[in-house]
Every structure is written in C-alpha cells, then in structure tokens.
Amino acid sequence: MLPHRHLLISAAVGMVGWVATRDKKAIPLAIGSGVLPDLDHGADYAWYGLTGTHRLLLPLHGYEWSVPLFWWSYKRWGAPLAVLTTLSYLCHLLADQVENQTKPGGYFFLYRLWRRFAMERISRDPVAGTRGRIEDIKRLQKLAARFRRYL
Ligand SMILES: [Zn+2]
C-alpha cells in the first residue's frame, strides 16, 4: 500500500485516539506506528539489488510484533496509548494484507520465514506481487532522480 494511504488511515486512528484520550501524543504515535513499518521495504529492495530476485522479507511487518510493540508502548506511555499504537500498527498490516493479496499467514514474520520469504509461496498472486515491487522500485528511482536535481 502506498504511504499516503497508510498516513490517512493512521491519522484517522490517531484522531479517534486523541478524542478518546485527549493526549497530544496520540496522533504522532498512531502515524509513527502506522507508517514507519514500511521503512523495512529497504531490506527487500537491497535484497533485490544484491540478488536480482524478489523476496518478502519485510522485517517490520509481522502480527507477532504487535505483542512487543504493545509491551514497549505500555511501558513508555501507559495502556491507552499502547492500545492506540498497536491498533494503528495492526491497521497497517491488515490494509497491506488485503491490498497485497497474500495467503492468510503472509503477514506473520515467522510464516514468511517458514516459506523462505519466497513471493510465490506467500502471495496468492505472485505475478502481481512482483509487478508491484518493480513499480515500487521505479517510483523510488524517480524520487531519487528528483532529489539529485536539487543536490
Ligand atoms: Zn506495509
């Protein structure tokens, strides 16, 4: 899913959290846990750059990570913001899973590890998944080219 969609979803979760808690950290925490997991796509692009093959490594995408995320958030900000942070993260995973058409376990890190991170063993439509990855890489290359103009 594109980052702006995750931003919209997590901002909405954050707004609900802010209304419920009146804590000004609600929106930035929801956006952080709802958008930042996609930084891990860098691992997949690096893998592709090194091997020329697409893998679904996505080390920050995993339903099992919601437990340590909740625990860490609970220790830092207490129960209401821990629920909010975890909920925003889970919304990210669910949105990705629906859009990317993976098999039911596809957004569990351990499932992907068991399937050796192979696109064809995790995705219900590996051709579309690979095509999506190639489109992502092209978008990043265009973005990098734009930044190079300003350097
Ligand atoms: Zn994602």
GROMACS .gro file of N, CA, C and O and ligand atoms in nm, residues 6 38 41 61 92 96, ligand 1:
model
   25
    6HIS      N    1  -0.150   0.478   0.407
    6HIS     CA    2  -0.120   0.444   0.546
    6HIS      C    3  -0.127   0.569   0.634
    6HIS      O    4  -0.172   0.564   0.748
   38ASP      N    5   0.686   0.063   0.698
   38ASP     CA    6   0.723   0.048   0.556
   38ASP      C    7   0.868   0.085   0.527
   38ASP      O    8   0.915   0.061   0.415
   41HIS      N    9   1.087  -0.188   0.370
   41HIS     CA   10   1.092  -0.224   0.229
   41HIS      C   11   1.235  -0.207   0.176
   41HIS      O   12   1.273  -0.271   0.079
   61HIS      N   13   0.714  -0.605   0.936
   61HIS     CA   14   0.575  -0.645   0.916
   61HIS      C   15   0.553  -0.783   0.977
   61HIS      O   16   0.601  -0.883   0.922
   92HIS      N   17  -0.224  -0.112   0.976
   92HIS     CA   18  -0.126  -0.113   0.866
   92HIS      C   19  -0.114  -0.254   0.807
   92HIS      O   20  -0.122  -0.271   0.685
   96ASP      N   21  -0.235  -0.374   0.431
   96ASP     CA   22  -0.137  -0.436   0.340
   96ASP      C   23  -0.184  -0.575   0.296
   96ASP      O   24  -0.177  -0.610   0.179
  152ZN      ZN   25   0.339  -0.204   0.485
   0.00000   0.00000   0.00000
